[in-house]
Each structure stands twice: as C-alpha cells, then as structure tokens.
Coordinates of C-alpha atoms and ligand atoms in Angstrom, one line a residue:
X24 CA -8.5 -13.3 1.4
X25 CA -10.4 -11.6 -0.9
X26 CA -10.1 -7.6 -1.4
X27 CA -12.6 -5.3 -3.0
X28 CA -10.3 -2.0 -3.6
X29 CA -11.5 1.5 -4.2
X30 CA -9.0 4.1 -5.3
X31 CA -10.4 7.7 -4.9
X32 CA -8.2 11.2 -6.5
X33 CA -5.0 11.2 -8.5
X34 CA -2.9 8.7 -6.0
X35 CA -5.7 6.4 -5.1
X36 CA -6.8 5.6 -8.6
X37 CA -3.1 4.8 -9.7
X38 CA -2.3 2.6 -6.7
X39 CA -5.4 0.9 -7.4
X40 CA -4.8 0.5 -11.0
X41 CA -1.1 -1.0 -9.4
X42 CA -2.7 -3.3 -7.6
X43 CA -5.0 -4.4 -10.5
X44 CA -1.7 -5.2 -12.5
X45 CA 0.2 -7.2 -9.9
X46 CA -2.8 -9.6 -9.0
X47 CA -1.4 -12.8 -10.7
X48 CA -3.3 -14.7 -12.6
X49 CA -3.0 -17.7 -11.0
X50 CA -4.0 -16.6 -7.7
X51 CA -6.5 -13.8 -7.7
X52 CA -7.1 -11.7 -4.2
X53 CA -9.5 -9.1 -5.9
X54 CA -13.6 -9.0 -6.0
X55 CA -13.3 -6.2 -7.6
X56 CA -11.6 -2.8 -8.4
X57 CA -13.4 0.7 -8.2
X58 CA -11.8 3.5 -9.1
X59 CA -12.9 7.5 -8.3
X60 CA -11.8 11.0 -9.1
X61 CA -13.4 14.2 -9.6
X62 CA -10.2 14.6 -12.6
X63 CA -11.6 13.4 -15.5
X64 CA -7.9 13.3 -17.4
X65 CA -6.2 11.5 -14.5
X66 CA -9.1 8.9 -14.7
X67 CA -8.6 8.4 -18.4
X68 CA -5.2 7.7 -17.9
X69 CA -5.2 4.8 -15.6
X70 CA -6.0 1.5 -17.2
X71 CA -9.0 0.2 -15.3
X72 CA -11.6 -0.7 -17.5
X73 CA -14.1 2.4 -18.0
X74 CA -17.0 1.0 -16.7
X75 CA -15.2 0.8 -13.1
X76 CA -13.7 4.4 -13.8
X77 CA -16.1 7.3 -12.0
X78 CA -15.7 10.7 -12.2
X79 CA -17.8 12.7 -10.0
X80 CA -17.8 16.7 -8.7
X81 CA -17.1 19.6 -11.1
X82 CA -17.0 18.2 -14.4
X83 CA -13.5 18.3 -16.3
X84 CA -10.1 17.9 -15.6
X85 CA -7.7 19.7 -13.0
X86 CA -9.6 17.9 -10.0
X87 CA -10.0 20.2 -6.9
X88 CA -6.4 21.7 -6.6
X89 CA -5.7 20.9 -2.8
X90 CA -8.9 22.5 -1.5
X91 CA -9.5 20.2 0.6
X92 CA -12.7 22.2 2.5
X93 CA -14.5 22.0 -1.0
X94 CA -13.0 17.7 -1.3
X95 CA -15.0 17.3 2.3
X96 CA -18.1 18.9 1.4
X97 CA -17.8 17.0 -2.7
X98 CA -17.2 13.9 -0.3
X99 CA -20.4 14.5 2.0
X100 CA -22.8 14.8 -0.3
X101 CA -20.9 12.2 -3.2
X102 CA -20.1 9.1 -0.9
X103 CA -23.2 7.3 -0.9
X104 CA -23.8 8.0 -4.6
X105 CA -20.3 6.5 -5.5
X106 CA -21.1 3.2 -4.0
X107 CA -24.2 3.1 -5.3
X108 CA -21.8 3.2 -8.7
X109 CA -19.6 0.2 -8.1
X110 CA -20.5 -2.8 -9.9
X111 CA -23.7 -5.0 -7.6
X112 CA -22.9 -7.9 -9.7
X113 CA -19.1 -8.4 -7.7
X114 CA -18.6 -10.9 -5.6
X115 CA -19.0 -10.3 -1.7
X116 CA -15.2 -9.6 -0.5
X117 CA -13.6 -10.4 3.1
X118 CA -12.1 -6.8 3.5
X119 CA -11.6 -3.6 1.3
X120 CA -9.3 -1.2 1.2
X121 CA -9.7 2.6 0.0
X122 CA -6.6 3.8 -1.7
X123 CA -5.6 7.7 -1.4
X124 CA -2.9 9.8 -1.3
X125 CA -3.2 12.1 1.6
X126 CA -2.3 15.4 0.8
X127 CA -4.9 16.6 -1.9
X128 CA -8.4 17.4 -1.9
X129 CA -10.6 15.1 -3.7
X130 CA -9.1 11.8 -2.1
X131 CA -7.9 13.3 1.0
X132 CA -11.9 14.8 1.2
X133 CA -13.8 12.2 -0.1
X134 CA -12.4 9.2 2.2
X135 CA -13.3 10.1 5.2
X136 CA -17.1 9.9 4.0
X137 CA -16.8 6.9 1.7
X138 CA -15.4 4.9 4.9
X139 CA -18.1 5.8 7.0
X140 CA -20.8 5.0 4.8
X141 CA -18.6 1.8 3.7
X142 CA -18.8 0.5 7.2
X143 CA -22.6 1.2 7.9
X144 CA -23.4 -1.0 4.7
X145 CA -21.0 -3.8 4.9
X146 CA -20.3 -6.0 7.2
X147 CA -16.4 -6.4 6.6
X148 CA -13.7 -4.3 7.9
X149 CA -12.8 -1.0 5.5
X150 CA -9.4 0.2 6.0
X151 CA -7.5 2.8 4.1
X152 CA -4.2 2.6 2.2
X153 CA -2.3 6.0 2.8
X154 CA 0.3 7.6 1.2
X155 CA 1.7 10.6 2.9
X156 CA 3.5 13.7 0.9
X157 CA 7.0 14.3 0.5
X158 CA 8.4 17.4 2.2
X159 CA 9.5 18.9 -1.2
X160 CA 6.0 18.9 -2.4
X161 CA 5.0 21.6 0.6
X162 CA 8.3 22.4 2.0
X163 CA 10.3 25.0 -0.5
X164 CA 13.6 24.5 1.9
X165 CA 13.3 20.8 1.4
X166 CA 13.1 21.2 -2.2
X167 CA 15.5 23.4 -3.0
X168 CA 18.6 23.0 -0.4
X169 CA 21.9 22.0 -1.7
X170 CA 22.1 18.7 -0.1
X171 CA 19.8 17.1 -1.7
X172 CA 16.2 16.9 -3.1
X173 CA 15.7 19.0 -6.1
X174 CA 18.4 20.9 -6.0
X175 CA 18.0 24.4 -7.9
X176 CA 18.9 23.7 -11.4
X177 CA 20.4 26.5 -13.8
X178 CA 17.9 28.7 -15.5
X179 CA 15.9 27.8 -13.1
X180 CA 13.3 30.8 -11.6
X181 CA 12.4 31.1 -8.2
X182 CA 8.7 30.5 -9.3
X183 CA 10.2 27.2 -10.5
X184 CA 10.7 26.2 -6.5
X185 CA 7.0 26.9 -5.4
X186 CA 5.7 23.9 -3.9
X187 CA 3.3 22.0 -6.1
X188 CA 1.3 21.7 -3.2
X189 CA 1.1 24.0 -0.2
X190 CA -1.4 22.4 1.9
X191 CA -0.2 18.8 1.8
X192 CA 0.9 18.8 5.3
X193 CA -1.8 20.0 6.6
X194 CA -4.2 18.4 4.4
X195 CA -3.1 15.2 5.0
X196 CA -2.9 15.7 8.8
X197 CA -6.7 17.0 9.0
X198 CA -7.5 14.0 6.8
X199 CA -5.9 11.9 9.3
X200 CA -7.6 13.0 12.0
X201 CA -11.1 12.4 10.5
X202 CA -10.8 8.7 9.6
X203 CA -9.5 8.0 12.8
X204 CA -12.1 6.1 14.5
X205 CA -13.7 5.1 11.1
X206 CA -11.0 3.3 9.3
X207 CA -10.6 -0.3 10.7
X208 CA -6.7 0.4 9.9
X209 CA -4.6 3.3 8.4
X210 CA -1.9 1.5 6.3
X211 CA 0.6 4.0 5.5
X212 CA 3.3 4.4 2.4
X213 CA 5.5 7.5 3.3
X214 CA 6.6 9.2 -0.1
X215 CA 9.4 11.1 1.9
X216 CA 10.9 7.7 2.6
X217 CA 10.4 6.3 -0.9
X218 CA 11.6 9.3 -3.4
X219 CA 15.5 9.3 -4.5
X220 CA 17.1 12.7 -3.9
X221 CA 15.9 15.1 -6.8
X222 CA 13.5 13.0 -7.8
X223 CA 10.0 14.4 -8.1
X224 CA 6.9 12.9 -7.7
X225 CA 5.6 12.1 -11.2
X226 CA 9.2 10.6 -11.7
X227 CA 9.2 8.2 -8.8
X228 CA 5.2 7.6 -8.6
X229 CA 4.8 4.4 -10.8
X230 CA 8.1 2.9 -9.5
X231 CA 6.5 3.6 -5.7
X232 CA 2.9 2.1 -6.1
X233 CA 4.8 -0.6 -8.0
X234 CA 6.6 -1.5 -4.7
X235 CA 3.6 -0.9 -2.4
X236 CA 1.5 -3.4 -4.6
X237 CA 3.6 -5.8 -4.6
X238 CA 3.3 -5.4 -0.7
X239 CA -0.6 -5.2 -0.7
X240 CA -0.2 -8.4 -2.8
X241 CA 2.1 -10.3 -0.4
X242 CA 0.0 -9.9 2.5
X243 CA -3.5 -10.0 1.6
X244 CA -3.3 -12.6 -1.4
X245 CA -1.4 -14.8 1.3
X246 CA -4.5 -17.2 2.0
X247 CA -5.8 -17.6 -1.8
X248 CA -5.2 -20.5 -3.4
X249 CA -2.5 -20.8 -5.9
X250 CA -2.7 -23.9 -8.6
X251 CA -4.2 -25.9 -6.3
X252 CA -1.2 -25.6 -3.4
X253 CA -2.0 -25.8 -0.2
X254 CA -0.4 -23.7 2.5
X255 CA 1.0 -25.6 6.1
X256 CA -0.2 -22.3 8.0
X257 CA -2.9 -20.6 5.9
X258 CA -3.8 -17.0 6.7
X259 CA -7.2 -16.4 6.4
X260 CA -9.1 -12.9 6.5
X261 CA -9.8 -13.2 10.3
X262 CA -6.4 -13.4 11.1
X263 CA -5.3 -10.7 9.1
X264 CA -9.0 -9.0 11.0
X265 CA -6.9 -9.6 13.5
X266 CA -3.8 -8.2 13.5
X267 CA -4.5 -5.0 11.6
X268 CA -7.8 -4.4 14.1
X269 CA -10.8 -2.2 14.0
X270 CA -9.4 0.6 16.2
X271 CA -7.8 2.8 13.1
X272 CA -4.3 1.0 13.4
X273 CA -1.5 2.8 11.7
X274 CA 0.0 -0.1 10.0
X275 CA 3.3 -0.6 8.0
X276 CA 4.5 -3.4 5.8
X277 CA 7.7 -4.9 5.3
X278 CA 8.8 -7.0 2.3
X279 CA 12.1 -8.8 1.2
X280 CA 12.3 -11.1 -2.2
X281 CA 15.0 -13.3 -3.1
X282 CA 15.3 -14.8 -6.4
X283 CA 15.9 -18.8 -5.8
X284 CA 16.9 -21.9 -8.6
X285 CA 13.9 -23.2 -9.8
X286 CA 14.7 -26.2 -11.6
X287 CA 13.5 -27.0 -15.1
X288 CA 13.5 -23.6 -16.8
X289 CA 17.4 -23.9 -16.6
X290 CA 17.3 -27.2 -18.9
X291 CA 13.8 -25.4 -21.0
X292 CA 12.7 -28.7 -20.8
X293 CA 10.7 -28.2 -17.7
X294 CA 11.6 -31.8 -16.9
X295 CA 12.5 -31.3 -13.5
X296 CA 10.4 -28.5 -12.4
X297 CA 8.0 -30.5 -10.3
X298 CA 11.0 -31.8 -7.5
X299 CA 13.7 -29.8 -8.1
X300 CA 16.3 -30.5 -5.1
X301 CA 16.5 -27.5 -2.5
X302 CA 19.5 -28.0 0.1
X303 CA 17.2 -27.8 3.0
X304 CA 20.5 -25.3 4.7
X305 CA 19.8 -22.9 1.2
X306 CA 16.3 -22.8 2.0
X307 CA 16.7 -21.6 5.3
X308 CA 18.6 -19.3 4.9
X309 CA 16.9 -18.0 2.3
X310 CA 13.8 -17.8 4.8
X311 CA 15.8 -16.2 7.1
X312 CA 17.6 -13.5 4.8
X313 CA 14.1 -12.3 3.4
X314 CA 12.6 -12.1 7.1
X315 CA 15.6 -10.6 8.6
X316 CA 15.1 -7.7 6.1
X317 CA 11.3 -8.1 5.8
X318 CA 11.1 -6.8 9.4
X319 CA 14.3 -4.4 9.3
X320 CA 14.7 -3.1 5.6
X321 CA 12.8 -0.5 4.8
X322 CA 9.1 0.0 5.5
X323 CA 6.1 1.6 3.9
X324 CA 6.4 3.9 6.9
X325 CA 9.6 4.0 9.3
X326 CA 9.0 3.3 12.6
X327 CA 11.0 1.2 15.4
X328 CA 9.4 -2.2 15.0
X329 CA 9.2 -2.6 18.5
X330 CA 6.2 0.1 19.1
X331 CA 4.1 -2.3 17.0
X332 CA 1.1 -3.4 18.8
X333 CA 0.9 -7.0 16.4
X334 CA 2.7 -8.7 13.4
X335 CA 1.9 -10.7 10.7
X336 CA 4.4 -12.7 8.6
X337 CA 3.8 -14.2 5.5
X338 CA 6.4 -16.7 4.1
X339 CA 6.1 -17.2 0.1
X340 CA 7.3 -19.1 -2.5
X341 CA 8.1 -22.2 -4.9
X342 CA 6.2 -25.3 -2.5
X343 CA 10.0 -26.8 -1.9
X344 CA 11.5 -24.0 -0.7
X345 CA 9.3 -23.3 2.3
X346 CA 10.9 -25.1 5.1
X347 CA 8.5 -25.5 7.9
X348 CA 11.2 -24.9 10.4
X349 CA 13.0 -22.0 9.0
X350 CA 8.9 -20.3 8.7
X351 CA 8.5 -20.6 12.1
X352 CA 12.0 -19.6 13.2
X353 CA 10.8 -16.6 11.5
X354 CA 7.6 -16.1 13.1
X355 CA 10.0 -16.6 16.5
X356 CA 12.0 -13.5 15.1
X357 CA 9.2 -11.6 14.3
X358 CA 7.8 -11.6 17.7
X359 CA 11.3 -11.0 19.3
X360 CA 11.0 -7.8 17.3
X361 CA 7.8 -6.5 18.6
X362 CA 9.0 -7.2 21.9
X363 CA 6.4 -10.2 23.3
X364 CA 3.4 -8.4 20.8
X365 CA 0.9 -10.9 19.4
X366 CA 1.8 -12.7 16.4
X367 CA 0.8 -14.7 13.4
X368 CA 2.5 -16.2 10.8
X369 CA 1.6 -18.4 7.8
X370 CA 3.3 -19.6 4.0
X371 CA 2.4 -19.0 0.7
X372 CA 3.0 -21.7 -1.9
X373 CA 3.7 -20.1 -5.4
X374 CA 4.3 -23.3 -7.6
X375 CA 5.3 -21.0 -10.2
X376 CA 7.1 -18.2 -8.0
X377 CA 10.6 -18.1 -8.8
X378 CA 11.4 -16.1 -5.1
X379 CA 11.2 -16.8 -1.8
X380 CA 9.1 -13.7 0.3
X381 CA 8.5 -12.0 3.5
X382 CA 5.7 -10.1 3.7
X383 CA 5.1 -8.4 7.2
X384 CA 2.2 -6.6 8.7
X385 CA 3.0 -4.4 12.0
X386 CA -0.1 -2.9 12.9
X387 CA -0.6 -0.2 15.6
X388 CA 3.1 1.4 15.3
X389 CA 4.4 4.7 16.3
X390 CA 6.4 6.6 13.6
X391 CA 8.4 9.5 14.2
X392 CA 7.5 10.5 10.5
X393 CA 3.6 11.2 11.3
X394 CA 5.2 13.3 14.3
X395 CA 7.0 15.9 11.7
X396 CA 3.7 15.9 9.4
X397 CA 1.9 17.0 12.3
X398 CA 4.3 20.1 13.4
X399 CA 4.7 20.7 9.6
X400 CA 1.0 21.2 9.3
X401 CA 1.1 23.7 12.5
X402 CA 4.1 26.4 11.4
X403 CA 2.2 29.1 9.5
X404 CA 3.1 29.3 6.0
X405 CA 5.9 31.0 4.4
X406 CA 4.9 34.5 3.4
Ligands
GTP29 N1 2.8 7.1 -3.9 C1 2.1 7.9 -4.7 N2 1.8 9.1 -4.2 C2 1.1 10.0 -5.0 C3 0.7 9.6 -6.3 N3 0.1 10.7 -6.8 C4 0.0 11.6 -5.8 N4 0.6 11.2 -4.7 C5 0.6 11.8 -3.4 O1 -0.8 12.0 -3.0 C6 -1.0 13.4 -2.7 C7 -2.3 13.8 -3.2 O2 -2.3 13.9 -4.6 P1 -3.5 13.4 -5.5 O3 -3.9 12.1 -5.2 O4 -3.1 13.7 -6.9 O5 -4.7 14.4 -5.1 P2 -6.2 14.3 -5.3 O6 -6.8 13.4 -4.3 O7 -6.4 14.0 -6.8 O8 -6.7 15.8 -5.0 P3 -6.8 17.1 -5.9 O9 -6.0 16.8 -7.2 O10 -6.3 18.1 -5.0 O11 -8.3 17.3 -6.2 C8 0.2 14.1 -3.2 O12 0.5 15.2 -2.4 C9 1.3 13.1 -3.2 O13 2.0 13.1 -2.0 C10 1.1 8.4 -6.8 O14 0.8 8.0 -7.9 N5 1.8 7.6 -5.9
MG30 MG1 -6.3 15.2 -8.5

C-alpha cells in the first residue's frame, strides 16, 4: 500500500526520517514524508529534505520542554495550518501514519489535533505510530538502582539522576487518552522494552527506530510491487484497513529475518541468480523459524499474543524461497496464537532480498506495559 507519513516533535521526526531511509528503492511504499517540530535544531538535524521539514510554535530551538498543556493548545490552533504545509503536489496515499513519541509536549500535543483534522479532510484511515517512554527517563529509582539501568556512575552528582523528563508518564498517558477514538489504530513501540540496561535514550534511539522501520516497512510495503514480482497472496490496503480497524486499536508488530543462499553473488558472476535451487525442506523451515519468532520474539509492545483481537502475516523474500505451503502453515500458526481471532496473511516477493521475513500485525491487544504507564502517571511525584 501506499503511506503518506507525518512525523511531529523530536521522536516523530526521526522515526519518520527512519522510515524515509529503509524504503527500498525498488519497491517504494511512501507518497510522501512530512515532518514537524516546534525544535528548530532537532529539525535541522534529521535528513528530510528542507522543503518537507516545518517548524512551527515559538521560534528557536529547545522545543516545549514536556509542557504538554502549552503542546495541546500549540496543537489546536497549528494543526490545520501544518497540513495546509505538506506538499499538494503528492500523490493521494491509501493510509498515513503520524509518527510521535509519547511523552513530550510538542508531539505528544500536537497529534491529537493533527489526527482529527487529518480524518475530517481525508478519506483514508490515519493511525498513529507510538513510542512510549522508558521508566528511567521519569522514574529516578529505575534509573539509578543497582540492578540495572543507569547505574550511578563515580563522580556522578545526585542532580546527575534527575529524570530528563518528569512528566513522560503522565504525558504520554493523557495523550493516549485523547486520540483514542480519533486514531484509526495506536501502533505502539515500548522504549522500556527496547533500551539495553544503562543505555540511555540518545544512545539507543537510532538503533530503535532503525528496528521499528524496518517493521513499518515489512508490513505496509507488503502489497507494492517489487521488480515486477508478483505476490501468490497480495495484501492490499483494505486488508491491512482491516485488521488494524478504525476503533483506535492498540497494535503491535512482530518481525523475524533470516539471512538465506541466494545464488549468483557466491560465484560474482550472477549467473545463477535467476533459479538458484532452494531445498523446498530449507525453505520451510525457514518460513517457519522466522514466523515462529515473528509472533513470539519480541514485540514493539509486549503483550500475550492471544488478547489480540486480529493478525496479519506477511511472508517476504527472494520469489524461490516462499513456499506456498510453508506461508500458509504460517498463517495456520498465526491464528492458533490469537486463539480462533480473524486472520490474514499474504507474501512478499523481494527478487533482490537476500532474507526470508515475518512481519506480523496484532491489532487490538492488551499489554500489561500500558497498565504500569497508567499507575505511573497516577503516584504523585517525588518531592
Ligand atoms: N524510539 C524513540 N523514542 C524517542 C526518540 N526521541 C524521543 N523518544 C521518546 O519520545 C518521548 C518524547 O520526546 P520528544 O519526541 O523528543 O518530545 P517532543 O515531542 O519533541 O516534545 P518537547 O521536546 O517536549 O517539545 C521521549 O520521552 C522518549 O520516550 C527517538 O528518536 N526514538
Ligand atoms: Mg522536542
């Protein structure tokens, strides 16, 4: 299908400009990318061209600093003006999806309002691509105990351990609240989940939208055309209409890769690149391998796989590794999973991928991890 993407503050412009740099170029998903913050130096520094880059609000740099009352009210009064900014000459897309990270003020603020008015103008569903803090960004325990995340190091002052940002919980709870009922789907990327231990943010943020792009990718470039290939099952954008929903979803993704013989680069000859021979038993299992830990590896956002109201699987790769049964052996295992939930699955032929994929969509999920936000966001803060 074809994405328009929007990335508004700090997180949602870099995630957008990680999206931008996975699209391949020989299957391109994106209409277009947009992106928005009211932090003229974080906007400088992604690599989106500057006629797609926006600054908007106070001028300058520093963005809003977690107020997120002032991010609503910047978002009220900007959102129509923002898309009035994007560029009319794009082509129409299926979907889009507004990039933030939930936790801050100008993209936590502003997306509430740019979905709304996103979803009065166009006729496609708008859904919103999440990331939720870490506890060591607002949780001073979490970032200094002994067992793990950013331990105290010498010389270090106790000013050193105040959380960079305070309000993250409960921004990003309040935030949540208000685009329920005007996303079409919340898809969520947990940061908590995602950093190492002692790892801070800025360390691990280009490695983590790295990782969710190449998610976004799997999933929503499934049905493009790639060098002419033609899928067996193609997912289009109703079906993936369907499974994510209009009803403000949460939604999680799964992913597995696994690197597979390609033929002709071994002999640089590229001589037998076109019909390399694939043991049909090495392709299967490879199938199997990737969608085994596609649904049960990690996820964007833990949950029991099980709560999910539907799935999606998307089987990629080289055209003679995707074996038809194997694909829908994995569709079989998706759905045992969800426990009987409605499912879809299709493939992805990547003439020049050198890895067989998973990519899966469970949409509607209940996650323990949106639970702690919420009674995070309700203890009174330390004195
Ligand atoms: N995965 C990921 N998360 C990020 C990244 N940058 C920030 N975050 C998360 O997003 C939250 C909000 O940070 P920003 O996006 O920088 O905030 P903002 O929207 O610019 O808002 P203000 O700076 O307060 O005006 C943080 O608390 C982090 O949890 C990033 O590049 N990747
Ligand atoms: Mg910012």
């Amino acid at each position: 299908m074809q994405l328009e993407v929007l990335g508004v503050g700090g997180a949602g412009c870099r995630i957008a400009d990680a999206i931008r740099a996975a699209e391949p170029a020989e299957h391109s998903f994106l209409t277009d990318v947009t992106v928005f913050d009211t932090d003229e130096a974080a906007l400088n520094r992604t690599v989106v061209p500057e006629s797609h880059c926006v600054q908007y609000g106070p001028a300058g740099d520093g963005g809003l600093e977690g107020d997120l009352e002032r991010g609503l009210t910047l978002g009220q009064e900007s959102a129509d003006d923002l898309l009035e900014r994007r560029d009319r000459d794009a082509p129409t897309a299926d979907a889009v999806l507004v990039a933030v990270g939930l936790g801050g003020a100008t993209g936590g603020g502003t997306a509430p309002a740019l979905v709304a008015a996103l979803q009065q103008r166009a006729d496609v569903p708008v859904s919103v691509l999440a990331t939720l803090p870490a506890d060591r960004e607002f949780d001073a325990t979490a970032a200094t105990s002994g067992s793990g995340p950013g331990r105290r190091k010498r010389n270090q002052t106790a000013a050193d351990e105040t959380p960079p940002r305070p309000n993250a919980a409960t921004n990003a709870v309040a935030t949540l609240e208000r685009l329920d009922g005007i996303a079409s789907a919340i898809i969520c990327f947990d940061n908590e989940a995602w950093l190492r231990p002692g790892e801070t943010l800025a360390d691990a943020r280009d490695r983590c939208n790295r990782e969710l792009a190449t998610r976004v990718e799997a999933v929503f470039a499934a049905g493009e055309r790639s060098d002419g290939a033609v899928a067996q099952t193609v997912i289009d954008a109703s079906d993936v209409r369907r499974i994510v929903g209009d009803q403000s979803a949460i939604v999680t993704l799964g992913y597995d890769e696994q690197a597979v013989e390609t033929g002709g680069s071994r002999f640089g000859l590229g001589l037998f690149s076109s019909s390399p021979d694939v043991e049909t038993s090495e392709a299967v299992s490879a199938i199997e391998t990737v969608v085994r830990k596609g649904i049960r590896g990690k996820l964007t956002l833990e949950c029991d796989p099980e709560t999910a109201a539907r799935g999606l699987l998307v089987v990629g790769g080289p055209p003679v590794w995707l074996n038809r049964q194997a694909i829908a052996g994995g569709r079989q295992t998706l759905e045992s999973a969800l426990d009987g939930a409605g499912v879809l699955g299709g493939d992805a032929p990547r003439p020049d991928g050198e890895s067989v994929f998973a990519g899966v969509v469970l949409a509607g999920v209940e996650s323990d991890r949106l639970a702690a936000l919420r009674a995070a966001a309700e203890r009174p803060p330390e004195p």
